[in-house]
Short mmCIF file of C-alpha atoms in Angstrom, two decimals:
data_model
loop_
_atom_site.label_atom_id
_atom_site.label_comp_id
_atom_site.label_asym_id
_atom_site.label_seq_id
_atom_site.Cartn_x
_atom_site.Cartn_y
_atom_site.Cartn_z
CA MET A 1 20.92 -19.39 1.65
CA LYS A 2 21.72 -16.07 0.66
CA ILE A 3 18.52 -14.69 -0.86
CA LEU A 4 17.90 -11.33 -2.63
CA LEU A 5 14.69 -9.77 -1.99
CA THR A 6 13.11 -7.30 -4.32
CA GLY A 7 10.42 -4.86 -3.51
CA ALA A 8 11.31 -5.14 0.06
CA THR A 9 8.77 -2.38 1.39
CA GLY A 10 5.82 -3.86 -0.98
CA TYR A 11 2.98 -5.94 0.15
CA ILE A 12 4.07 -9.34 -0.39
CA ALA A 13 8.05 -8.85 0.31
CA GLN A 14 7.04 -7.39 3.72
CA ARG A 15 5.06 -10.62 4.68
CA LEU A 16 7.80 -12.89 2.79
CA LEU A 17 10.67 -11.45 4.91
CA PRO A 18 9.96 -12.86 8.42
CA VAL A 19 9.05 -16.45 6.85
CA LEU A 20 12.69 -16.30 5.01
CA LEU A 21 14.23 -15.35 8.39
CA GLU A 22 12.47 -17.93 10.47
CA GLY A 23 13.72 -20.59 7.71
CA GLY A 24 17.51 -19.65 8.83
CA HIS A 25 18.26 -17.75 5.58
CA GLU A 26 20.33 -14.48 4.82
CA VAL A 27 18.43 -11.66 3.40
CA LEU A 28 19.62 -8.94 1.13
CA CYS A 29 16.38 -6.46 0.66
CA CYS A 30 16.50 -4.03 -2.53
CA VAL A 31 14.62 -1.09 -1.72
CA ARG A 32 14.32 2.43 -3.73
CA ASP A 33 14.88 4.43 -0.21
CA ARG A 34 16.32 3.01 2.59
CA ASN A 35 14.55 5.39 4.81
CA ARG A 36 11.28 3.44 4.15
CA PHE A 37 12.70 0.07 5.47
CA ASP A 38 12.04 -0.29 9.49
CA MET A 39 15.36 -2.15 10.55
CA SER A 40 13.71 -1.99 14.22
CA ARG A 41 11.49 -4.86 13.12
CA TYR A 42 14.51 -7.32 12.60
CA PRO A 43 17.02 -6.65 15.46
CA ASP A 44 19.74 -9.15 15.34
CA LYS A 45 18.81 -10.72 12.21
CA PRO A 46 20.64 -11.41 9.16
CA VAL A 47 19.23 -8.57 7.10
CA ARG A 48 21.06 -6.09 4.67
CA VAL A 49 19.36 -3.22 2.82
CA LEU A 50 20.64 -2.50 -0.48
CA GLU A 51 19.34 0.79 -1.76
CA MET A 52 18.87 0.94 -5.75
CA ASN A 53 16.96 2.38 -8.72
CA TYR A 54 16.08 -0.44 -11.10
CA GLN A 55 15.97 1.65 -13.57
CA ASP A 56 19.65 2.53 -13.48
CA PRO A 57 21.97 -0.58 -14.52
CA GLU A 58 24.77 1.06 -12.56
CA SER A 59 23.03 1.24 -9.11
CA LEU A 60 22.39 -2.76 -9.65
CA LYS A 61 26.13 -3.35 -9.40
CA LEU A 62 25.27 -3.41 -5.62
CA ILE A 63 24.03 -6.80 -6.02
CA PRO A 64 26.94 -9.49 -4.49
CA ALA A 65 27.75 -12.09 -6.73
CA ASP A 66 27.40 -14.75 -4.01
CA ILE A 67 23.65 -14.93 -3.75
CA ASP A 68 21.92 -18.32 -4.14
CA ALA A 69 18.30 -17.05 -5.09
CA ALA A 70 16.43 -14.15 -5.83
CA TYR A 71 12.44 -13.00 -5.72
CA PHE A 72 11.28 -10.51 -8.28
CA LEU A 73 8.20 -9.04 -6.62
CA ILE A 74 8.07 -5.76 -8.63
CA HIS A 75 5.23 -4.29 -10.75
CA SER A 76 4.38 -0.49 -11.71
CA MET A 77 0.76 -0.99 -12.39
CA SER A 78 -0.22 1.91 -10.38
CA SER A 79 2.26 4.03 -11.95
CA ALA A 80 1.47 6.99 -14.19
CA GLY A 81 2.76 6.66 -17.75
CA ASP A 82 3.50 3.87 -19.44
CA PHE A 83 4.08 1.05 -16.82
CA ALA A 84 4.28 -1.86 -19.48
CA LYS A 85 7.56 0.21 -20.64
CA LYS A 86 9.09 0.71 -17.36
CA GLU A 87 8.20 -2.87 -16.29
CA LYS A 88 10.04 -4.23 -19.31
CA GLU A 89 12.99 -1.97 -19.12
CA ILE A 90 13.51 -2.91 -15.27
CA ALA A 91 13.14 -6.59 -15.87
CA GLU A 92 15.98 -6.40 -18.62
CA ASN A 93 18.15 -4.26 -16.09
CA PHE A 94 17.32 -6.87 -13.30
CA ARG A 95 18.23 -10.11 -15.78
CA ASP A 96 21.38 -8.26 -16.90
CA ALA A 97 22.65 -7.73 -13.34
CA LEU A 98 21.43 -11.05 -12.19
CA ASN A 99 23.66 -12.84 -15.19
CA GLN A 100 26.77 -11.26 -13.53
CA THR A 101 25.98 -13.13 -10.08
CA ASN A 102 26.14 -17.08 -9.05
CA VAL A 103 22.58 -16.90 -8.47
CA LYS A 104 20.94 -20.37 -9.25
CA GLN A 105 17.11 -19.20 -9.36
CA VAL A 106 14.90 -16.59 -9.48
CA ILE A 107 11.48 -16.68 -8.02
CA TYR A 108 8.68 -14.45 -9.94
CA LEU A 109 5.24 -13.66 -8.80
CA THR A 110 3.32 -12.76 -11.56
CA GLY A 111 -0.61 -13.02 -13.10
CA ILE A 112 -2.51 -15.64 -14.36
CA ALA A 113 -2.48 -15.27 -18.43
CA ASN A 114 -4.45 -18.09 -20.03
CA ALA A 115 -7.13 -16.41 -21.68
CA LYS A 116 -6.70 -15.38 -25.32
CA GLU A 117 -7.30 -11.66 -25.02
CA LEU A 118 -5.40 -10.32 -22.16
CA SER A 119 -5.47 -6.81 -20.58
CA ARG A 120 -2.26 -4.70 -20.78
CA HIS A 121 -1.55 -5.47 -17.08
CA LEU A 122 -1.48 -9.20 -17.93
CA ARG A 123 0.75 -8.60 -21.50
CA SER A 124 3.11 -6.73 -19.64
CA ARG A 125 3.58 -9.39 -16.69
CA GLN A 126 4.06 -11.80 -19.48
CA GLU A 127 6.52 -9.96 -21.41
CA VAL A 128 8.64 -9.90 -18.15
CA GLU A 129 8.20 -13.40 -17.47
CA LYS A 130 10.07 -14.04 -20.87
CA ILE A 131 12.58 -11.49 -20.11
CA LEU A 132 13.45 -12.97 -16.73
CA ALA A 133 13.71 -16.43 -18.42
CA SER A 134 16.22 -15.35 -20.84
CA GLY A 135 18.98 -15.56 -18.07
CA THR A 136 21.50 -17.55 -17.10
CA TYR A 137 19.89 -18.68 -14.33
CA GLN A 138 16.62 -20.89 -13.66
CA LEU A 139 13.33 -19.24 -13.58
CA THR A 140 10.42 -20.34 -11.17
CA ALA A 141 7.20 -18.50 -12.05
CA LEU A 142 4.18 -18.77 -9.74
CA ARG A 143 1.19 -17.18 -11.46
CA ALA A 144 -1.43 -15.99 -9.38
CA ALA A 145 -5.11 -14.09 -9.85
CA ILE A 146 -6.75 -12.02 -6.59
CA ILE A 147 -4.76 -12.49 -3.43
CA VAL A 148 -6.80 -12.26 -0.32
CA GLY A 149 -5.32 -11.10 2.61
CA SER A 150 -5.24 -8.00 5.10
CA GLY A 151 -4.03 -4.93 3.30
CA SER A 152 -3.97 -6.54 -0.04
CA SER A 153 -5.43 -4.52 -2.70
CA SER A 154 -8.32 -6.91 -3.83
CA PHE A 155 -9.13 -7.50 0.16
CA GLU A 156 -9.45 -3.71 0.75
CA ILE A 157 -11.42 -2.73 -2.49
CA ILE A 158 -13.78 -5.73 -2.11
CA ARG A 159 -14.07 -4.57 1.49
CA ASP A 160 -14.82 -0.94 0.66
CA LEU A 161 -17.50 -1.93 -1.99
CA VAL A 162 -19.49 -4.44 0.45
CA GLU A 163 -19.22 -2.29 3.63
CA LYS A 164 -20.55 1.11 1.99
CA LEU A 165 -22.80 -0.06 -0.54
CA PRO A 166 -25.88 -1.91 0.54
CA VAL A 167 -27.19 -1.52 -3.31
CA MET A 168 -24.59 -1.90 -5.86
CA VAL A 169 -25.31 -1.13 -9.69
CA ALA A 170 -22.38 -2.74 -11.14
CA PRO A 171 -20.49 -2.94 -14.39
CA HIS A 172 -21.00 -6.35 -16.54
CA TRP A 173 -17.32 -7.44 -15.70
CA LEU A 174 -18.82 -8.73 -12.04
CA LYS A 175 -19.61 -11.88 -13.87
CA THR A 176 -16.01 -12.49 -15.07
CA ARG A 177 -14.62 -15.20 -12.95
CA SER A 178 -11.50 -15.44 -11.29
CA GLN A 179 -9.58 -17.88 -8.86
CA PRO A 180 -8.56 -16.07 -5.35
CA ILE A 181 -5.95 -17.32 -3.31
CA ALA A 182 -4.91 -16.52 0.34
CA ILE A 183 -2.17 -14.54 0.93
CA ARG A 184 -1.05 -17.57 3.43
CA ASN A 185 -0.88 -20.06 0.68
CA VAL A 186 1.01 -17.46 -1.73
CA LEU A 187 3.29 -17.51 0.89
CA ASP A 188 3.51 -21.37 1.05
CA TYR A 189 4.25 -21.37 -2.67
CA LEU A 190 7.24 -18.73 -2.58
CA ILE A 191 8.73 -20.65 0.16
CA GLY A 192 8.08 -24.08 -1.27
CA VAL A 193 9.76 -23.58 -4.29
CA LEU A 194 12.64 -22.04 -3.24
CA GLY A 195 15.82 -24.10 -3.90
CA ASN A 196 13.39 -26.68 -5.23
CA GLU A 197 15.23 -28.03 -8.36
CA ASP A 198 11.90 -29.56 -9.60
CA THR A 199 10.46 -26.35 -10.15
CA TYR A 200 13.45 -24.71 -12.11
CA GLY A 201 12.62 -23.68 -15.69
CA LYS A 202 8.74 -24.16 -14.72
CA ASP A 203 5.76 -22.03 -14.34
CA TYR A 204 2.88 -22.51 -12.12
CA ASP A 205 -0.72 -21.05 -12.00
CA ILE A 206 -1.64 -20.98 -8.31
CA GLY A 207 -5.08 -20.59 -7.03
CA GLY A 208 -7.55 -21.17 -4.41
CA PRO A 209 -9.79 -24.38 -4.24
CA GLU A 210 -12.55 -22.86 -6.56
CA PRO A 211 -13.07 -20.24 -9.35
CA LEU A 212 -15.60 -17.68 -8.39
CA THR A 213 -17.32 -14.65 -10.26
CA TYR A 214 -16.55 -10.93 -8.90
CA LYS A 215 -19.98 -10.98 -7.92
CA GLN A 216 -20.04 -14.20 -5.84
CA MET A 217 -16.80 -12.91 -4.01
CA LEU A 218 -18.74 -9.77 -3.17
CA LEU A 219 -21.58 -11.43 -2.22
CA GLN A 220 -19.93 -14.24 -0.06
CA PHE A 221 -17.67 -11.33 1.39
CA ALA A 222 -21.00 -9.73 2.69
CA GLU A 223 -22.04 -13.10 3.96
CA VAL A 224 -18.83 -13.39 6.30
CA ARG A 225 -19.49 -10.01 7.49
CA LYS A 226 -23.13 -10.67 8.23
CA LEU A 227 -24.17 -7.91 5.62
CA LYS A 228 -27.00 -8.12 3.51
CA ARG A 229 -26.08 -6.66 0.05
CA PHE A 230 -28.23 -6.38 -3.26
CA ILE A 231 -25.90 -6.46 -6.69
CA PHE A 232 -27.31 -5.73 -10.25
CA THR A 233 -25.37 -5.75 -13.16
CA VAL A 234 -25.62 -3.49 -16.30
CA PRO A 235 -24.10 -3.81 -19.78
CA VAL A 236 -24.20 -0.04 -20.20
CA MET A 237 -20.91 0.90 -18.02
CA THR A 238 -17.74 1.89 -20.31
CA PRO A 239 -14.34 0.89 -19.03
CA ARG A 240 -13.97 4.98 -18.00
CA LEU A 241 -17.16 5.02 -16.23
CA SER A 242 -16.24 1.60 -14.27
CA SER A 243 -13.18 3.19 -13.48
CA TYR A 244 -14.47 6.26 -11.86
CA TRP A 245 -17.16 4.10 -10.25
CA LEU A 246 -14.37 1.94 -8.39
CA TYR A 247 -12.46 5.25 -7.93
CA PHE A 248 -14.81 7.32 -5.90
CA ILE A 249 -16.15 4.45 -4.13
CA THR A 250 -13.16 2.80 -2.83
CA SER A 251 -9.55 4.30 -1.87
CA THR A 252 -7.82 3.22 -4.97
CA SER A 253 -6.41 5.88 -7.51
CA TYR A 254 -8.11 6.23 -10.92
CA GLN A 255 -4.73 5.43 -12.71
CA LEU A 256 -4.86 1.95 -10.71
CA ALA A 257 -8.61 1.75 -11.15
CA ARG A 258 -8.53 1.98 -14.84
CA ASN A 259 -5.98 -0.87 -15.21
CA LEU A 260 -7.85 -2.84 -12.42
CA VAL A 261 -10.99 -2.70 -14.70
CA ASP A 262 -8.96 -3.38 -17.85
CA SER A 263 -7.67 -6.62 -15.74
CA MET A 264 -11.13 -7.56 -14.80
CA LYS A 265 -12.44 -8.08 -17.97
CA THR A 266 -9.87 -11.11 -18.35
CA GLU A 267 -10.76 -14.61 -16.90
CA VAL A 268 -8.07 -15.76 -15.00
CA ILE A 269 -8.64 -19.50 -14.26
CA CYS A 270 -5.74 -22.00 -12.95
CA ARG A 271 -4.44 -24.69 -15.27
CA PRO A 272 -4.30 -27.82 -13.32
CA ASN A 273 -1.05 -28.50 -11.94
CA ASN A 274 0.05 -30.74 -8.45
CA LEU A 275 2.36 -28.28 -7.40
CA ALA A 276 -0.03 -27.83 -3.78
CA GLU A 277 0.15 -31.47 -3.50
CA LYS A 278 4.11 -31.70 -3.96
CA LEU A 279 4.64 -28.76 -1.66
CA ASN A 280 2.02 -30.38 0.83
CA ILE A 281 0.23 -27.10 0.67
CA LYS A 282 -3.29 -26.99 2.20
CA LEU A 283 -5.47 -24.46 0.28
CA ILE A 284 -7.70 -22.17 1.96
CA GLY A 285 -11.14 -21.05 0.72
CA TYR A 286 -12.28 -17.87 -0.03
CA LYS A 287 -14.46 -17.11 2.78
CA GLU A 288 -11.92 -18.55 5.13
CA ALA A 289 -9.22 -16.28 3.92
CA ILE A 290 -11.48 -13.37 4.67
CA ARG A 291 -12.17 -14.47 8.20
CA LEU A 292 -8.39 -15.05 8.34
CA ALA A 293 -7.83 -11.70 7.08
CA PHE A 294 -10.10 -9.79 9.66
CA ASP A 295 -8.67 -11.91 12.58
CA LYS A 296 -5.37 -10.04 11.75
CA ILE A 297 -7.30 -6.64 11.27
CA GLU A 298 -8.91 -6.97 14.87
CA GLN A 299 -5.81 -7.71 16.34
CA ASN A 300 -4.19 -5.00 14.99
CA GLN A 301 -1.67 -7.09 13.29
CA VAL A 302 -1.70 -6.25 9.84
CA LEU A 303 2.31 -6.35 8.42
CA SER A 304 1.93 -4.53 5.15
CA SER A 305 -0.98 -2.76 3.05
CA TRP A 306 -0.83 -2.23 -0.49
CA LYS A 307 -1.87 1.47 0.34
CA ASP A 308 1.64 2.28 1.41
CA ALA A 309 2.79 1.92 -2.09
CA PHE A 310 0.02 3.90 -3.07
CA SER A 311 1.54 7.43 -4.53
CA SER A 312 4.39 6.90 -6.58
CA ARG A 313 5.59 10.55 -6.42
CA ILE A 314 7.46 11.16 -3.22
CA LEU A 315 8.26 7.27 -3.15
CA ASP A 316 10.00 7.64 -6.74
CA SER A 317 11.64 10.67 -5.39
CA GLY A 318 12.83 9.59 -2.00
CA LEU A 319 11.71 10.39 1.57
CA SER A 320 14.91 12.20 2.49
CA ARG A 321 13.95 14.85 -0.14
CA PHE A 322 10.98 16.29 1.77
CA VAL A 323 12.20 15.64 5.14
CA GLU A 324 14.01 19.10 5.69
CA VAL A 325 10.86 21.46 5.86
CA PRO A 326 11.34 24.49 4.24
CA LYS A 327 11.51 27.74 6.20
CA ASP A 328 11.38 30.62 3.20
CA GLY A 329 8.87 31.58 1.05
CA VAL A 330 6.15 29.14 2.84
CA PHE A 331 3.35 30.07 5.13
CA THR A 332 2.78 28.47 8.35
CA ASP A 333 0.41 27.90 11.24
CA LYS A 334 2.40 27.23 14.52
CA ARG A 335 0.80 26.24 17.74
CA LYS A 336 2.17 25.08 21.12
CA LEU A 337 0.91 24.10 24.23
CA LYS A 338 2.32 22.99 27.75
CA ILE A 339 1.61 19.28 28.11
CA GLU A 340 0.88 17.49 31.46
CA ASN A 341 1.24 13.99 30.43
CA GLU A 342 3.77 13.87 27.77
CA ASP A 343 3.45 9.88 27.39
CA LEU A 344 -0.22 10.43 26.42
CA ALA A 345 0.16 13.06 24.26
CA LEU A 346 2.72 11.04 22.38
CA ARG A 347 0.36 8.04 21.97
CA ASN A 348 -2.34 10.12 20.86
CA ILE A 349 -0.03 11.60 18.04
CA TRP A 350 0.96 8.20 16.93
CA ALA A 351 -2.85 7.31 16.84
CA ILE A 352 -3.57 10.07 14.40
CA GLY A 353 -5.60 9.47 11.25
CA GLY A 354 -7.39 6.31 10.32
CA LYS A 355 -10.25 5.28 12.58
CA THR A 356 -8.93 7.57 15.42
CA GLY A 357 -9.49 10.59 13.10
CA TRP A 358 -7.93 13.69 13.22
CA TYR A 359 -9.09 15.07 16.76
CA TYR A 360 -11.32 17.86 15.84
CA ALA A 361 -14.10 18.30 12.75
CA ASP A 362 -13.78 14.97 11.18
CA TRP A 363 -16.67 16.06 9.24
CA LEU A 364 -14.64 18.81 7.80
CA TRP A 365 -11.44 16.48 7.08
CA ALA A 366 -14.01 14.10 5.15
CA ILE A 367 -15.10 17.07 3.01
CA ARG A 368 -11.50 17.97 2.23
CA GLY A 369 -10.85 14.17 1.33
CA PHE A 370 -13.81 14.21 -0.86
CA MET A 371 -12.68 17.59 -2.72
CA ASP A 372 -9.50 15.89 -3.34
CA LYS A 373 -10.91 12.68 -4.78
CA LEU A 374 -13.06 14.96 -7.32
CA PHE A 375 -10.03 16.81 -8.23
CA GLY A 376 -8.16 13.04 -8.87
CA GLY A 377 -6.24 12.86 -5.37
CA VAL A 378 -6.15 10.11 -3.24
CA GLY A 379 -8.84 11.23 -0.69
CA LEU A 380 -9.25 10.37 2.99
CA ARG A 381 -10.21 6.42 2.75
CA ARG A 382 -6.79 5.35 2.70
CA GLY A 383 -6.67 5.19 6.33
CA ARG A 384 -3.57 3.56 7.65
CA THR A 385 -1.95 0.11 7.79
CA ASN A 386 -1.47 -0.13 11.85
CA ASN A 387 -3.50 1.81 14.46
CA GLU A 388 -0.50 2.16 17.07
CA THR A 389 2.50 1.99 15.17
CA LEU A 390 4.28 4.40 12.53
CA SER A 391 6.96 4.03 9.94
CA PRO A 392 8.55 6.39 7.37
CA GLY A 393 6.56 5.55 3.87
CA ASN A 394 3.35 4.67 5.73
CA VAL A 395 0.27 6.29 4.71
CA VAL A 396 -2.23 8.11 7.08
CA ASP A 397 -4.94 9.00 5.03
CA PHE A 398 -3.81 11.47 2.44
CA TRP A 399 -0.40 12.23 3.99
CA ARG A 400 2.56 10.10 3.83
CA VAL A 401 4.72 9.38 7.07
CA LEU A 402 8.46 10.74 6.37
CA LEU A 403 9.58 10.76 10.13
CA ALA A 404 8.40 8.88 12.88
CA ASP A 405 10.93 8.98 15.74
CA LYS A 406 9.71 8.37 19.40
CA LYS A 407 13.06 8.82 20.87
CA GLN A 408 13.16 12.69 19.33
CA LYS A 409 9.37 12.63 19.88
CA ARG A 410 8.70 13.72 16.55
CA LEU A 411 6.33 13.11 13.71
CA LEU A 412 6.20 14.46 10.23
CA LEU A 413 3.62 14.10 7.60
CA TYR A 414 3.83 14.98 3.88
CA ALA A 415 0.62 15.85 1.87
CA GLU A 416 -0.19 13.63 -0.97
CA MET A 417 -3.57 15.47 -1.60
CA LYS A 418 -3.94 17.74 -4.80
CA LEU A 419 -2.64 21.09 -3.84
CA PRO A 420 -1.36 24.29 -5.55
CA GLY A 421 1.72 23.43 -3.60
CA GLU A 422 3.50 21.07 -1.15
CA ALA A 423 2.36 20.63 2.52
CA TRP A 424 3.58 19.25 5.65
CA LEU A 425 2.40 18.52 9.18
CA GLU A 426 4.64 18.25 12.26
CA PHE A 427 4.29 17.35 15.92
CA CYS A 428 7.18 17.71 18.48
CA LEU A 429 7.49 17.39 22.05
CA ASP A 430 10.54 19.46 23.39
CA LYS A 431 12.44 19.06 26.55
CA ASP A 432 10.34 21.42 28.49
CA HIS A 433 7.22 19.24 27.76
CA VAL A 434 6.03 21.82 25.23
CA LEU A 435 3.86 20.42 22.08
CA HIS A 436 4.82 21.99 18.94
CA GLN A 437 2.23 21.44 16.28
CA THR A 438 3.40 23.00 12.81
CA ALA A 439 1.44 22.94 9.57
CA THR A 440 3.64 24.53 6.70
CA PHE A 441 2.57 25.15 2.97
CA ARG A 442 5.13 26.01 0.23
CA PRO A 443 2.51 27.43 -2.28
CA LEU A 444 3.07 27.34 -6.07
CA GLY A 445 2.32 30.59 -8.19
CA VAL A 446 -0.66 32.73 -7.39
CA TRP A 447 -2.97 29.93 -7.17
CA GLY A 448 -1.04 28.36 -4.23
CA ARG A 449 -1.19 31.87 -2.11
CA LEU A 450 -5.01 32.41 -2.94
CA TYR A 451 -5.33 28.53 -2.10
CA TRP A 452 -3.82 29.30 1.41
CA TYR A 453 -5.81 32.37 2.05
CA ALA A 454 -9.27 30.68 1.44
CA VAL A 455 -8.39 27.93 4.13
CA TRP A 456 -6.67 29.98 6.58
CA PRO A 457 -9.62 30.84 8.34
CA PHE A 458 -10.72 26.91 8.92
CA HIS A 459 -6.94 26.85 10.25
CA GLY A 460 -7.81 28.90 13.09
CA PHE A 461 -10.17 26.73 14.73
CA ILE A 462 -9.14 23.35 13.11
CA PHE A 463 -5.63 23.42 14.29
CA ARG A 464 -6.25 25.20 17.63
CA ASN A 465 -8.65 22.68 18.99
CA MET A 466 -6.52 19.59 17.39
CA ILE A 467 -3.48 20.57 19.51
CA ARG A 468 -5.77 20.90 22.51
CA ASN A 469 -7.33 17.41 22.20
CA ILE A 470 -4.16 15.85 21.43
CA ALA A 471 -3.22 16.71 24.70
CA ASN A 472 -6.53 15.84 26.22
CA TYR A 473 -7.12 12.19 26.32
CA ASN A 474 -10.93 12.69 27.53
CA ALA A 475 -11.80 15.21 24.64
CA ALA A 476 -9.61 13.28 22.03
CA LEU A 477 -10.72 9.85 22.43
CA THR A 478 -12.80 8.61 25.26
CA LYS A 479 -15.64 10.97 24.23
CA LYS A 480 -15.25 8.93 20.43
CA GLY A 481 -15.04 5.76 21.96
CA ARG A 482 -12.59 4.61 19.49
CA ILE A 483 -9.28 3.88 21.51
CA SER A 484 -8.40 3.28 24.86
CA PHE A 485 -4.91 2.96 26.12
#
């Protein structure tokens, strides 16, 4: 089959794509920025990339007429502004574009919406489903609650809470019930309904074997991780306070935390159906889903993470706009060092951030991350999806990867922290075996210049020691005992 896959750089689609290819399908991957799509993962595979803006009907004309099915895996809950209005517009444009094709089925992964009072997020999902269902094709809607898997937003937020807080004084919404489902089962459903005419024009709630409260999910997560945790719920936390509680403790943004809190007040339990039986799907329990997720993490096999789509500013604008580092009107900190072992230095560069750290004064980087959180930024907790590989669009703490080219021996990062200006950090090895490390800052007005001069004294010893430790394996990694090559 010829399949259109939207949100191809998103969490679900990156997991779904290899499964579709294994099934012998030809896949057209729709992305906002083709620079973020790593074609090297799929050599000699029937994959095509279509760059389009779902809010621009003209760009959707790139969709070929001869597609057989399409997956709609787009949402805007983490976006600033009126995400419901944006989602409605995207759904209408997508429906109208597909009405001009020969597509037979659209598969939509959405949220369970059975409660009388729905959150803004679930109301928006419901509206999108109605719009998609009005097309000339057949819609199959799969409605899920919390998705549990390595790199999923729910999994990572629960992990942050459990691993960082021995005692939690939590909002009363922890008593709300949900029906978590393992990411493997989500993929089973997405593949199982493809081309299945019995599912045309129908919607199904998909979930794991049992409903759990959020408190039970936290405590069972702790049990799997062999951690003793105590949770006390209080009725006094307002939605705003609850959002700040999530924002400062976990790696989420305030915008997403606010929408999550709004959704967590709504019970999301599946209506009974026999779809799992029809598709011969064996449902995975919550604890087992957690164990499977950590197996992937420990083997460094996490394919995708919600954090890679965490900040919309640079992703909406396109990576290519930021790849050319400005030369004029900027402040720079340039360092260079002759390298004895080029391969080792390159591996060290590709391991930067996350568990490895920043090779010098990690405690200062942590303080900078905390300050960023105080001012509404992303902070330092996002880490990185994979400890060894990097691709354009990936997150590295509070940086975004713009370019990661091992052949050119060049890594370019763009700062997503709150700054009175823009910042880049670049590492490059030249043909003479010299490592170049360049920090570039383009200030915005007087405050930008004052900021640069305020942090300049720290740059002197941080960047100087940073490049030395990148070049020196013993100082950078074995002393920390974190990574071995």
